[in-house]
Short mmCIF file of C-alpha atoms in Angstrom, two decimals:
data_model
loop_
_atom_site.label_atom_id
_atom_site.label_comp_id
_atom_site.label_asym_id
_atom_site.label_seq_id
_atom_site.Cartn_x
_atom_site.Cartn_y
_atom_site.Cartn_z
CA UNK A 1 -122.77 116.75 -171.90
CA UNK A 2 -125.86 114.93 -170.78
CA UNK A 3 -126.13 114.51 -167.02
CA UNK A 4 -126.34 111.05 -165.52
CA UNK A 5 -129.71 110.30 -164.01
CA UNK A 6 -129.64 108.09 -160.90
CA UNK A 7 -131.80 105.06 -161.18
CA UNK A 8 -134.57 104.87 -158.61
CA UNK A 9 -135.01 101.35 -157.18
CA UNK A 10 -138.27 99.75 -158.10
CA UNK A 11 -140.94 99.54 -155.41
CA UNK A 12 -140.58 96.45 -153.25
CA UNK A 13 -136.96 95.89 -154.24
CA UNK A 14 -135.75 96.95 -150.77
CA UNK A 15 -138.07 94.48 -149.08
CA UNK A 16 -136.90 91.72 -151.41
CA UNK A 17 -133.31 92.62 -150.60
CA UNK A 18 -134.08 92.42 -146.88
CA UNK A 19 -135.63 89.00 -147.34
CA UNK A 20 -132.56 87.84 -149.26
CA UNK A 21 -130.38 89.01 -146.34
CA UNK A 22 -132.55 87.11 -143.86
CA UNK A 23 -132.58 84.00 -146.03
CA UNK A 24 -128.97 84.35 -147.05
CA UNK A 25 -126.41 81.54 -146.88
CA UNK A 26 -125.03 82.63 -143.50
CA UNK A 27 -128.48 82.76 -141.92
CA UNK A 28 -129.39 79.35 -143.32
CA UNK A 29 -126.17 77.88 -141.97
CA UNK A 30 -126.89 79.39 -138.53
CA UNK A 31 -130.39 77.91 -138.47
CA UNK A 32 -129.04 74.53 -139.53
CA UNK A 33 -126.47 74.57 -136.72
CA UNK A 34 -129.10 75.05 -133.98
CA UNK A 35 -130.71 71.57 -134.29
CA UNK A 36 -127.31 69.95 -134.47
CA UNK A 37 -126.20 71.77 -131.31
CA UNK A 38 -129.34 70.64 -129.48
CA UNK A 39 -128.74 67.07 -130.68
CA UNK A 40 -125.14 67.11 -129.48
CA UNK A 41 -126.24 68.53 -126.09
CA UNK A 42 -128.81 65.75 -125.63
CA UNK A 43 -126.24 63.19 -126.69
CA UNK A 44 -123.71 64.52 -124.17
CA UNK A 45 -126.30 64.42 -121.37
CA UNK A 46 -127.21 60.85 -122.30
CA UNK A 47 -123.56 59.78 -122.27
CA UNK A 48 -123.06 61.46 -118.88
CA UNK A 49 -126.14 59.68 -117.51
CA UNK A 50 -124.88 56.30 -118.74
CA UNK A 51 -121.45 56.95 -117.21
CA UNK A 52 -123.08 57.80 -113.86
CA UNK A 53 -125.15 54.62 -113.99
CA UNK A 54 -121.99 52.62 -114.71
CA UNK A 55 -120.28 54.13 -111.68
CA UNK A 56 -123.33 53.51 -109.51
CA UNK A 57 -123.52 49.84 -110.43
CA UNK A 58 -119.98 49.42 -109.14
CA UNK A 59 -120.82 51.19 -105.86
CA UNK A 60 -122.58 49.39 -102.95
CA UNK A 61 -126.37 49.61 -102.89
CA UNK A 62 -126.37 51.33 -99.49
CA UNK A 63 -124.15 54.14 -100.73
CA UNK A 64 -126.30 54.55 -103.83
CA UNK A 65 -129.49 54.73 -101.78
CA UNK A 66 -127.90 57.27 -99.44
CA UNK A 67 -126.87 59.39 -102.39
CA UNK A 68 -130.39 59.31 -103.80
CA UNK A 69 -131.86 60.24 -100.43
CA UNK A 70 -129.51 63.19 -100.08
CA UNK A 71 -130.35 64.35 -103.58
CA UNK A 72 -134.07 63.97 -102.92
CA UNK A 73 -133.80 65.94 -99.66
CA UNK A 74 -131.91 68.72 -101.44
CA UNK A 75 -134.55 68.93 -104.16
CA UNK A 76 -137.30 69.06 -101.54
CA UNK A 77 -135.56 71.90 -99.72
CA UNK A 78 -135.19 73.83 -102.97
CA UNK A 79 -138.83 73.25 -103.88
CA UNK A 80 -139.92 74.29 -100.39
CA UNK A 81 -137.92 77.51 -100.66
CA UNK A 82 -139.48 78.32 -104.03
CA UNK A 83 -142.93 77.52 -102.65
CA UNK A 84 -142.45 79.81 -99.64
CA UNK A 85 -141.28 82.69 -101.82
CA UNK A 86 -144.21 82.17 -104.18
CA UNK A 87 -146.69 82.28 -101.30
CA UNK A 88 -145.10 85.47 -99.97
CA UNK A 89 -145.38 87.09 -103.40
CA UNK A 90 -148.99 85.92 -103.72
CA UNK A 91 -149.91 87.46 -100.37
CA UNK A 92 -148.22 90.75 -101.29
CA UNK A 93 -149.99 90.88 -104.65
CA UNK A 94 -153.35 90.10 -103.06
CA UNK A 95 -152.90 92.89 -100.50
CA UNK A 96 -151.91 95.30 -103.28
CA UNK A 97 -154.91 94.27 -105.40
CA UNK A 98 -157.31 94.65 -102.46
CA UNK A 99 -155.92 98.10 -101.63
CA UNK A 100 -156.26 99.23 -105.25
CA UNK A 101 -159.80 97.85 -105.47
CA UNK A 102 -160.79 99.63 -102.27
CA UNK A 103 -159.33 102.91 -103.49
CA UNK A 104 -161.24 102.57 -106.78
CA UNK A 105 -164.46 101.46 -105.12
CA UNK A 106 -164.48 98.12 -106.92
CA UNK A 107 -166.32 95.26 -105.26
CA UNK A 108 -164.08 92.26 -104.80
CA UNK A 109 -165.73 89.01 -105.99
CA UNK A 110 -165.54 86.16 -103.56
CA UNK A 111 -163.13 83.38 -104.37
CA UNK A 112 -164.65 80.05 -105.27
CA UNK A 113 -164.86 77.84 -102.23
CA UNK A 114 -162.54 75.24 -103.70
CA UNK A 115 -159.91 77.84 -104.55
CA UNK A 116 -160.18 79.47 -101.12
CA UNK A 117 -159.82 76.11 -99.40
CA UNK A 118 -156.79 75.28 -101.51
CA UNK A 119 -155.16 78.62 -100.71
CA UNK A 120 -155.83 78.03 -97.02
CA UNK A 121 -153.99 74.70 -97.19
CA UNK A 122 -150.86 76.11 -98.78
CA UNK A 123 -149.18 76.58 -95.42
CA UNK A 124 -149.86 72.95 -94.47
CA UNK A 125 -148.28 71.84 -97.74
CA UNK A 126 -145.06 73.61 -96.73
CA UNK A 127 -144.76 71.38 -93.69
CA UNK A 128 -145.80 68.26 -95.59
CA UNK A 129 -142.89 68.77 -97.97
CA UNK A 130 -140.51 68.28 -95.08
CA UNK A 131 -142.25 65.21 -93.73
CA UNK A 132 -140.13 62.10 -94.15
CA UNK A 133 -142.16 59.84 -91.91
CA UNK A 134 -145.88 59.20 -92.35
CA UNK A 135 -148.51 61.67 -91.20
CA UNK A 136 -149.24 61.69 -87.49
CA UNK A 137 -152.53 61.98 -85.67
CA UNK A 138 -153.22 63.83 -82.47
CA UNK A 139 -154.86 61.73 -79.81
CA UNK A 140 -155.48 64.46 -77.23
CA UNK A 141 -158.79 64.02 -75.44
CA UNK A 142 -161.48 66.65 -75.83
CA UNK A 143 -162.53 68.09 -72.50
CA UNK A 144 -165.99 67.32 -71.18
CA UNK A 145 -167.93 70.58 -70.88
CA UNK A 146 -171.47 70.07 -69.62
CA UNK A 147 -174.32 72.55 -69.62
CA UNK A 148 -173.25 74.45 -72.74
CA UNK A 149 -176.12 73.71 -75.10
CA UNK A 150 -177.10 77.38 -75.23
CA UNK A 151 -173.90 78.49 -76.96
CA UNK A 152 -172.99 77.83 -80.57
CA UNK A 153 -169.33 77.49 -79.78
CA UNK A 154 -170.00 75.02 -77.01
CA UNK A 155 -171.94 72.84 -79.42
CA UNK A 156 -168.92 72.75 -81.71
CA UNK A 157 -166.54 72.06 -78.84
CA UNK A 158 -168.62 69.10 -77.64
CA UNK A 159 -168.65 67.39 -81.04
CA UNK A 160 -166.46 64.32 -80.85
CA UNK A 161 -165.36 64.40 -84.43
CA UNK A 162 -161.85 63.02 -85.03
CA UNK A 163 -159.13 65.57 -85.44
CA UNK A 164 -157.70 65.96 -88.90
CA UNK A 165 -154.29 64.54 -89.76
CA UNK A 166 -151.40 66.93 -89.52
CA UNK A 167 -147.84 66.53 -90.58
CA UNK A 168 -145.64 65.04 -87.87
CA UNK A 169 -143.06 67.73 -88.41
CA UNK A 170 -140.70 68.48 -85.56
CA UNK A 171 -142.47 71.78 -84.82
CA UNK A 172 -145.98 70.37 -84.45
CA UNK A 173 -147.99 69.88 -81.24
CA UNK A 174 -147.31 66.14 -81.00
CA UNK A 175 -143.61 66.88 -80.67
CA UNK A 176 -144.35 69.70 -78.23
CA UNK A 177 -146.19 67.21 -76.02
CA UNK A 178 -143.19 64.89 -76.15
CA UNK A 179 -140.95 67.83 -75.21
CA UNK A 180 -143.09 68.66 -72.18
CA UNK A 181 -143.39 65.02 -71.10
CA UNK A 182 -139.61 64.58 -71.17
CA UNK A 183 -138.96 67.78 -69.17
CA UNK A 184 -138.52 67.47 -65.42
CA UNK A 185 -140.45 69.61 -62.92
CA UNK A 186 -138.34 72.53 -61.70
CA UNK A 187 -140.46 73.22 -58.61
CA UNK A 188 -141.01 70.60 -55.92
CA UNK A 189 -144.16 72.28 -54.64
CA UNK A 190 -145.69 72.64 -58.12
CA UNK A 191 -144.96 69.41 -59.97
CA UNK A 192 -146.94 70.50 -63.03
CA UNK A 193 -144.41 73.21 -63.90
CA UNK A 194 -141.91 72.23 -66.58
CA UNK A 195 -139.64 74.33 -68.72
CA UNK A 196 -140.75 74.59 -72.34
CA UNK A 197 -139.46 76.16 -75.52
CA UNK A 198 -141.18 79.46 -74.62
CA UNK A 199 -140.32 81.86 -71.80
CA UNK A 200 -143.71 83.51 -72.36
CA UNK A 201 -145.45 80.21 -71.65
CA UNK A 202 -143.23 79.39 -68.66
CA UNK A 203 -144.24 82.62 -66.90
CA UNK A 204 -147.93 82.19 -67.75
CA UNK A 205 -147.89 78.60 -66.49
CA UNK A 206 -146.08 79.69 -63.31
CA UNK A 207 -148.42 82.44 -62.11
CA UNK A 208 -151.49 80.44 -63.14
CA UNK A 209 -150.22 77.42 -61.19
CA UNK A 210 -149.60 79.61 -58.14
CA UNK A 211 -153.16 80.95 -58.27
CA UNK A 212 -154.66 77.49 -58.83
CA UNK A 213 -152.61 75.96 -56.00
CA UNK A 214 -153.55 78.71 -53.54
CA UNK A 215 -157.23 78.44 -54.49
CA UNK A 216 -157.13 74.67 -53.91
CA UNK A 217 -155.23 75.04 -50.62
CA UNK A 218 -157.66 77.63 -49.27
CA UNK A 219 -160.80 75.71 -50.21
CA UNK A 220 -162.64 77.30 -47.29
CA UNK A 221 -162.21 80.72 -48.86
CA UNK A 222 -165.17 81.88 -50.93
CA UNK A 223 -164.04 83.86 -53.96
CA UNK A 224 -166.53 85.53 -56.28
CA UNK A 225 -165.74 85.49 -59.98
CA UNK A 226 -165.32 89.27 -60.13
CA UNK A 227 -162.87 89.16 -57.22
CA UNK A 228 -160.95 86.29 -58.80
CA UNK A 229 -160.61 88.35 -61.96
CA UNK A 230 -159.13 91.12 -59.82
CA UNK A 231 -156.53 88.68 -58.48
CA UNK A 232 -155.73 87.53 -62.02
CA UNK A 233 -155.26 91.11 -63.19
CA UNK A 234 -152.94 91.67 -60.23
CA UNK A 235 -150.86 88.63 -61.25
CA UNK A 236 -150.64 89.73 -64.88
CA UNK A 237 -149.39 93.12 -63.70
CA UNK A 238 -146.89 91.35 -61.45
CA UNK A 239 -145.68 89.31 -64.43
CA UNK A 240 -145.05 92.50 -66.42
CA UNK A 241 -143.30 94.31 -63.57
CA UNK A 242 -141.16 91.33 -62.51
CA UNK A 243 -140.04 89.73 -65.76
CA UNK A 244 -141.29 91.85 -68.66
CA UNK A 245 -140.52 95.40 -67.59
CA UNK A 246 -139.90 96.65 -71.12
CA UNK A 247 -143.55 95.94 -71.89
CA UNK A 248 -144.91 98.09 -69.06
CA UNK A 249 -145.65 100.91 -71.49
CA UNK A 250 -147.46 98.50 -73.84
CA UNK A 251 -149.80 97.31 -71.09
CA UNK A 252 -150.30 100.86 -69.83
CA UNK A 253 -151.42 102.24 -73.17
CA UNK A 254 -153.25 99.25 -74.71
CA UNK A 255 -154.59 97.09 -71.84
CA UNK A 256 -154.36 94.06 -74.14
CA UNK A 257 -152.92 91.82 -71.42
CA UNK A 258 -155.66 92.49 -68.89
CA UNK A 259 -158.14 91.62 -71.65
CA UNK A 260 -157.22 87.95 -71.14
CA UNK A 261 -158.52 87.86 -67.55
CA UNK A 262 -161.56 85.75 -68.44
CA UNK A 263 -159.38 83.43 -70.49
CA UNK A 264 -157.03 82.96 -67.53
CA UNK A 265 -159.97 82.25 -65.23
CA UNK A 266 -161.09 79.48 -67.60
CA UNK A 267 -157.56 78.07 -67.83
CA UNK A 268 -157.46 77.85 -64.02
CA UNK A 269 -160.99 76.46 -63.68
CA UNK A 270 -162.19 74.94 -66.97
CA UNK A 271 -165.91 75.16 -66.41
CA UNK A 272 -168.64 75.82 -68.94
CA UNK A 273 -169.60 79.10 -67.29
CA UNK A 274 -166.05 80.42 -67.45
CA UNK A 275 -165.75 79.40 -71.10
CA UNK A 276 -168.88 81.30 -72.09
CA UNK A 277 -167.57 84.48 -70.43
CA UNK A 278 -164.53 84.66 -72.69
CA UNK A 279 -164.88 87.26 -75.45
CA UNK A 280 -165.14 85.72 -78.95
CA UNK A 281 -161.68 86.74 -80.18
CA UNK A 282 -160.01 84.90 -77.26
CA UNK A 283 -162.45 81.99 -76.94
CA UNK A 284 -160.50 78.73 -77.40
CA UNK A 285 -160.95 76.74 -80.60
CA UNK A 286 -161.57 73.01 -80.63
CA UNK A 287 -157.92 72.46 -81.56
CA UNK A 288 -156.78 74.50 -78.54
CA UNK A 289 -158.98 72.45 -76.24
CA UNK A 290 -157.88 69.15 -77.77
CA UNK A 291 -154.09 69.26 -77.97
CA UNK A 292 -151.21 70.27 -75.71
CA UNK A 293 -149.63 73.51 -76.89
CA UNK A 294 -147.66 76.50 -75.51
CA UNK A 295 -149.81 78.66 -73.26
CA UNK A 296 -148.77 81.95 -74.87
CA UNK A 297 -150.59 80.98 -78.07
CA UNK A 298 -153.87 81.31 -76.16
CA UNK A 299 -153.12 85.03 -75.74
CA UNK A 300 -153.29 85.68 -79.51
CA UNK A 301 -156.61 87.43 -80.31
CA UNK A 302 -157.32 85.64 -83.63
CA UNK A 303 -158.65 82.05 -83.59
CA UNK A 304 -157.36 81.10 -87.05
CA UNK A 305 -153.87 82.39 -86.25
CA UNK A 306 -153.84 80.46 -82.97
CA UNK A 307 -154.66 77.21 -84.76
CA UNK A 308 -151.95 77.75 -87.36
CA UNK A 309 -149.40 78.62 -84.67
CA UNK A 310 -150.28 75.37 -82.88
CA UNK A 311 -149.89 73.31 -86.06
CA UNK A 312 -146.71 74.93 -87.36
CA UNK A 313 -144.80 76.34 -84.37
CA UNK A 314 -145.77 74.55 -81.13
CA UNK A 315 -142.33 72.97 -80.71
CA UNK A 316 -140.40 75.75 -82.44
CA UNK A 317 -137.38 76.62 -80.26
CA UNK A 318 -137.78 80.21 -81.49
CA UNK A 319 -141.49 80.44 -80.68
CA UNK A 320 -140.95 83.55 -78.53
CA UNK A 321 -139.48 85.32 -81.56
CA UNK A 322 -142.57 84.41 -83.58
CA UNK A 323 -144.81 85.74 -80.79
CA UNK A 324 -142.76 88.94 -80.60
CA UNK A 325 -143.14 89.36 -84.36
CA UNK A 326 -146.90 88.98 -83.94
CA UNK A 327 -146.93 91.69 -81.27
CA UNK A 328 -144.85 94.05 -83.36
CA UNK A 329 -147.16 93.44 -86.35
CA UNK A 330 -150.25 94.73 -84.49
CA UNK A 331 -151.70 97.63 -86.49
CA UNK A 332 -154.90 99.68 -86.52
CA UNK A 333 -156.56 100.64 -89.79
CA UNK A 334 -157.71 104.22 -90.16
CA UNK A 335 -158.20 107.11 -92.53
CA UNK A 336 -154.66 108.47 -92.49
CA UNK A 337 -155.86 111.93 -93.52
CA UNK A 338 -157.25 112.32 -89.98
CA UNK A 339 -153.75 111.80 -88.56
CA UNK A 340 -151.51 113.47 -91.16
CA UNK A 341 -152.59 116.29 -93.44
CA UNK A 342 -153.54 114.84 -96.84
CA UNK A 343 -155.46 116.34 -99.80
CA UNK A 344 -157.93 113.43 -99.75
CA UNK A 345 -158.84 110.42 -97.56
CA UNK A 346 -156.20 107.69 -97.55
CA UNK A 347 -156.84 104.15 -96.35
CA UNK A 348 -153.92 102.86 -94.30
CA UNK A 349 -152.74 101.51 -90.99
CA UNK A 350 -150.58 102.53 -88.03
CA UNK A 351 -148.29 100.28 -86.00
CA UNK A 352 -149.57 99.98 -82.43
CA UNK A 353 -146.09 99.24 -81.08
CA UNK A 354 -144.52 102.25 -82.82
CA UNK A 355 -147.25 104.61 -81.60
CA UNK A 356 -147.00 103.27 -78.04
CA UNK A 357 -143.24 103.90 -78.09
CA UNK A 358 -143.85 107.47 -79.28
CA UNK A 359 -146.39 108.13 -76.50
CA UNK A 360 -144.13 106.55 -73.86
CA UNK A 361 -141.14 108.59 -75.01
CA UNK A 362 -143.19 111.77 -74.80
CA UNK A 363 -144.45 110.94 -71.32
CA UNK A 364 -140.88 110.24 -70.19
CA UNK A 365 -139.93 113.77 -71.26
CA UNK A 366 -142.93 115.19 -69.42
CA UNK A 367 -142.02 113.29 -66.25
CA UNK A 368 -138.51 114.67 -66.34
CA UNK A 369 -139.92 118.22 -66.20
CA UNK A 370 -142.77 117.52 -63.79
CA UNK A 371 -141.53 114.64 -61.64
CA UNK A 372 -143.67 115.51 -58.65
CA UNK A 373 -146.96 114.69 -60.40
CA UNK A 374 -145.71 111.41 -61.85
CA UNK A 375 -144.00 109.36 -59.16
CA UNK A 376 -147.16 108.39 -57.25
CA UNK A 377 -148.82 106.48 -60.07
CA UNK A 378 -146.69 103.38 -60.53
CA UNK A 379 -143.79 101.67 -58.81
CA UNK A 380 -142.21 100.85 -62.17
CA UNK A 381 -142.25 104.49 -63.32
CA UNK A 382 -145.08 104.05 -65.84
CA UNK A 383 -148.04 106.43 -65.94
CA UNK A 384 -151.67 105.48 -66.27
CA UNK A 385 -154.26 106.17 -68.94
CA UNK A 386 -155.69 109.02 -66.85
CA UNK A 387 -152.38 110.86 -67.15
CA UNK A 388 -152.69 110.84 -70.93
CA UNK A 389 -155.97 112.72 -70.69
CA UNK A 390 -154.43 115.28 -68.33
CA UNK A 391 -151.46 115.82 -70.62
CA UNK A 392 -153.72 116.20 -73.63
CA UNK A 393 -155.95 118.72 -71.86
CA UNK A 394 -152.91 120.83 -71.01
CA UNK A 395 -151.86 121.09 -74.66
CA UNK A 396 -155.05 121.66 -76.61
CA UNK A 397 -153.37 123.95 -79.09
CA UNK A 398 -151.75 120.92 -80.74
CA UNK A 399 -154.38 119.27 -82.90
CA UNK A 400 -154.54 116.58 -85.52
CA UNK A 401 -153.84 116.20 -88.36
CA UNK A 402 -150.09 116.64 -88.14
CA UNK A 403 -148.18 118.36 -90.91
CA UNK A 404 -145.95 115.30 -91.50
CA UNK A 405 -145.50 111.70 -90.42
CA UNK A 406 -142.36 112.45 -88.42
CA UNK A 407 -144.09 115.30 -86.59
CA UNK A 408 -146.91 112.94 -85.59
CA UNK A 409 -144.54 110.48 -83.94
CA UNK A 410 -142.02 113.00 -82.60
CA UNK A 411 -144.54 115.32 -80.94
CA UNK A 412 -145.69 113.87 -77.58
CA UNK A 413 -148.98 115.75 -77.75
CA UNK A 414 -149.80 114.65 -81.31
CA UNK A 415 -148.84 111.07 -80.52
CA UNK A 416 -151.18 111.09 -77.50
CA UNK A 417 -153.95 112.58 -79.64
CA UNK A 418 -153.49 109.84 -82.24
CA UNK A 419 -153.49 107.24 -79.46
CA UNK A 420 -156.86 108.51 -78.24
CA UNK A 421 -158.35 108.90 -81.71
CA UNK A 422 -157.50 105.30 -82.63
CA UNK A 423 -158.97 104.03 -79.35
CA UNK A 424 -155.89 102.07 -78.32
CA UNK A 425 -156.60 102.38 -74.59
CA UNK A 426 -159.88 100.43 -74.80
CA UNK A 427 -158.28 96.96 -74.89
CA UNK A 428 -160.32 96.29 -78.05
CA UNK A 429 -158.19 93.66 -79.76
CA UNK A 430 -161.01 93.14 -82.26
CA UNK A 431 -159.97 96.44 -83.88
CA UNK A 432 -156.44 95.21 -84.51
CA UNK A 433 -155.07 93.82 -87.76
CA UNK A 434 -151.67 92.46 -88.73
CA UNK A 435 -149.06 94.12 -90.92
CA UNK A 436 -148.91 92.36 -94.34
CA UNK A 437 -145.13 92.08 -93.95
CA UNK A 438 -145.74 89.59 -91.12
CA UNK A 439 -147.29 87.13 -93.56
CA UNK A 440 -144.39 87.61 -95.94
CA UNK A 441 -142.16 86.46 -93.09
CA UNK A 442 -144.52 83.62 -92.04
CA UNK A 443 -146.63 82.67 -95.10
CA UNK A 444 -147.70 79.40 -93.45
CA UNK A 445 -149.74 81.44 -90.94
CA UNK A 446 -151.86 83.20 -93.55
CA UNK A 447 -155.57 82.36 -93.69
CA UNK A 448 -157.48 83.64 -96.71
CA UNK A 449 -160.82 83.41 -94.88
CA UNK A 450 -159.74 85.41 -91.81
CA UNK A 451 -159.93 89.17 -92.13
CA UNK A 452 -156.86 89.94 -90.07
CA UNK A 453 -154.43 91.43 -92.61
CA UNK A 454 -154.33 95.22 -92.87
CA UNK A 455 -154.78 97.00 -96.18
CA UNK A 456 -153.64 100.31 -97.54
CA UNK A 457 -150.61 102.49 -96.82
CA UNK A 458 -148.34 101.89 -93.83
CA UNK A 459 -147.92 105.12 -91.85
CA UNK A 460 -144.32 104.65 -90.73
CA UNK A 461 -141.90 107.19 -89.23
CA UNK A 462 -138.34 107.46 -90.46
CA UNK A 463 -136.80 107.53 -86.97
CA UNK A 464 -135.65 104.68 -84.73
CA UNK A 465 -139.13 104.03 -83.32
CA UNK A 466 -140.09 101.99 -86.38
CA UNK A 467 -137.18 99.59 -85.78
CA UNK A 468 -137.60 99.24 -82.01
CA UNK A 469 -137.71 95.48 -81.25
CA UNK A 470 -140.68 93.93 -79.47
CA UNK A 471 -139.12 92.36 -76.34
CA UNK A 472 -139.65 88.89 -74.92
CA UNK A 473 -139.68 88.27 -71.16
CA UNK A 474 -136.67 87.05 -69.24
CA UNK A 475 -136.37 83.33 -68.58
CA UNK A 476 -138.16 82.25 -65.45
CA UNK A 477 -135.96 81.61 -62.42
CA UNK A 478 -136.37 80.76 -58.75
CA UNK A 479 -136.61 84.42 -57.75
CA UNK A 480 -139.45 85.14 -60.19
CA UNK A 481 -141.33 82.00 -59.13
CA UNK A 482 -140.94 82.94 -55.47
CA UNK A 483 -142.39 86.39 -56.16
CA UNK A 484 -145.30 84.87 -58.07
CA UNK A 485 -146.11 82.63 -55.10
CA UNK A 486 -145.94 85.55 -52.70
CA UNK A 487 -148.07 87.85 -54.87
CA UNK A 488 -150.61 85.07 -55.44
CA UNK A 489 -151.21 84.68 -51.71
CA UNK A 490 -151.50 88.46 -51.30
CA UNK A 491 -153.91 88.80 -54.23
CA UNK A 492 -156.22 86.01 -53.07
CA UNK A 493 -156.15 87.25 -49.48
CA UNK A 494 -157.25 90.70 -50.64
CA UNK A 495 -160.22 89.38 -52.65
CA UNK A 496 -161.47 86.87 -50.07
CA UNK A 497 -165.02 87.52 -48.88
#
C-alpha cells in the first residue's frame, strides 16, 4: 500500500498566511472601531464643555470669575511643582554627567552663554509663577563708599545702576523690609533691635548692636583694628557658648565663625577700609549692600548663594531651617582613596558636619578617661585644636587610609587624622563645596556659573552621625541680651589702648 506523502507548504505561504491573519476581518473591524471611539470621545467632551458653559451663564459673573481664578491658581501650583521636580532632576543629571566625565578624563565643553544664563534664571521663574501682583522693584539706597577706586569690587559697588526687577513674592527682601519695619523694638536701650524671622539674625544683630553702642558711648577710647577684631571674636565665642552650645564643637574644629571677624567689623563700621579687608568669599555683593535682608545670610561664604537666598528666602519664616541645611551640606572634596583603602583613586567628598561629629565624639571618650588634662581648656567642655594634635601624636600607630568607611568615622584617631588631612581647622571656607542633595531640596538656589556643588562619590557612614541634625540657636531673650551687653563691655575694656 503506497504511503501517504505529506505536502510541504510552498515557500512564502506561511508569511502570506500571517498577513491574512493581520488583515483579517476581526483586525479590520478593530482598526475601524478606533477612529469611531476617538470621535465619540471628542463628541462627549464637547457636549460636557457646552453643558458647563450653560451652567456658567446661569451663575453670577463674580462666582464664575472666582472659579476661574481658583482653577488658574491650581494649574499654576501643579506647573510649579512639575518645574521644581524637573530642575532637581536636571541638577542631579548634570552632577552625574560631570562626575562621569571627570572619571573618564573628558573635557567638559562650556555651555553657550545664552543657555547658561537661561539655566541661571530657572530659580527666578519658580517665584514668578507664584506672582499674582505685578513685579516689584527694590528701592534700597546704595551706600556711599569713598576712597575705593583701587579695588575692582569697590568700583562695582559704587556703580549706581538700577537694581533688576524681582518678583514681589512674599519671601523676597521687599517683604522682609516690611516685616522689620512693622516689628517693635524689644530693647529700650537699643532701639534698632527688632525680632525677625531668623533667630540666627536676631543674635547677630544683638551682639553687633552691643559692640557698636559701646564703641559709640566710649568715643574717648582708642581701639586699633586688630584689637577690635579680638573683641569681635570674643563676642562670637560668647554667642556660641550662650545660645548655640550644640555648635561649640563645630567652631572648635572648623573656625568658620571666627572667619567672619572682618565682615562683622565692616557691618559695625561700614568704611571703605573695612570693606577691602574682607576676604573675597565673604565680601558683600552689590545686592547685599543695597537691600535690607537677614544678617545671617552675610555669613554664607558664597556670593552667588547669598544673592539667591536674599531674593528667594529673605522673609521665609523657616529661614533658619534653610541656613541649617546649608551648614549640614558643607562638604570637602578629596581623593577618597587617601581616607579609605581603595584599589584606585576615587573622586568624592566628605561631609564636614559628619566628620566634626565623629571627632567630637572621639574627644568626648578621651576626656572621660583623661579628665584631668581636658577641663582647663574651655568652660563649655570643648577642647581646642591643639588637643587634636596631642591626641594624634599619642596614637601614631593608627594611620590612614582606613579599612572601611565605618571604621574611619567610628575610630577617634582616624577621624582626627582625616580632619587634619582635609585641613578643616584652617577656617578655609574657600575649600568647601555643597552636597548636590542640597540643590535637589532647594533648586532655586542653584547657580550654573558658581563652582560650589561637589562632584563624585559621597563618603557617608552608615551610623547615626550621618543623620545628626544641624542645630539652630535658641531664640534670643532678655537674659541672652543682658549677657551680650556685659560681655561687650568686658571685651572692649580689655582691648582699649
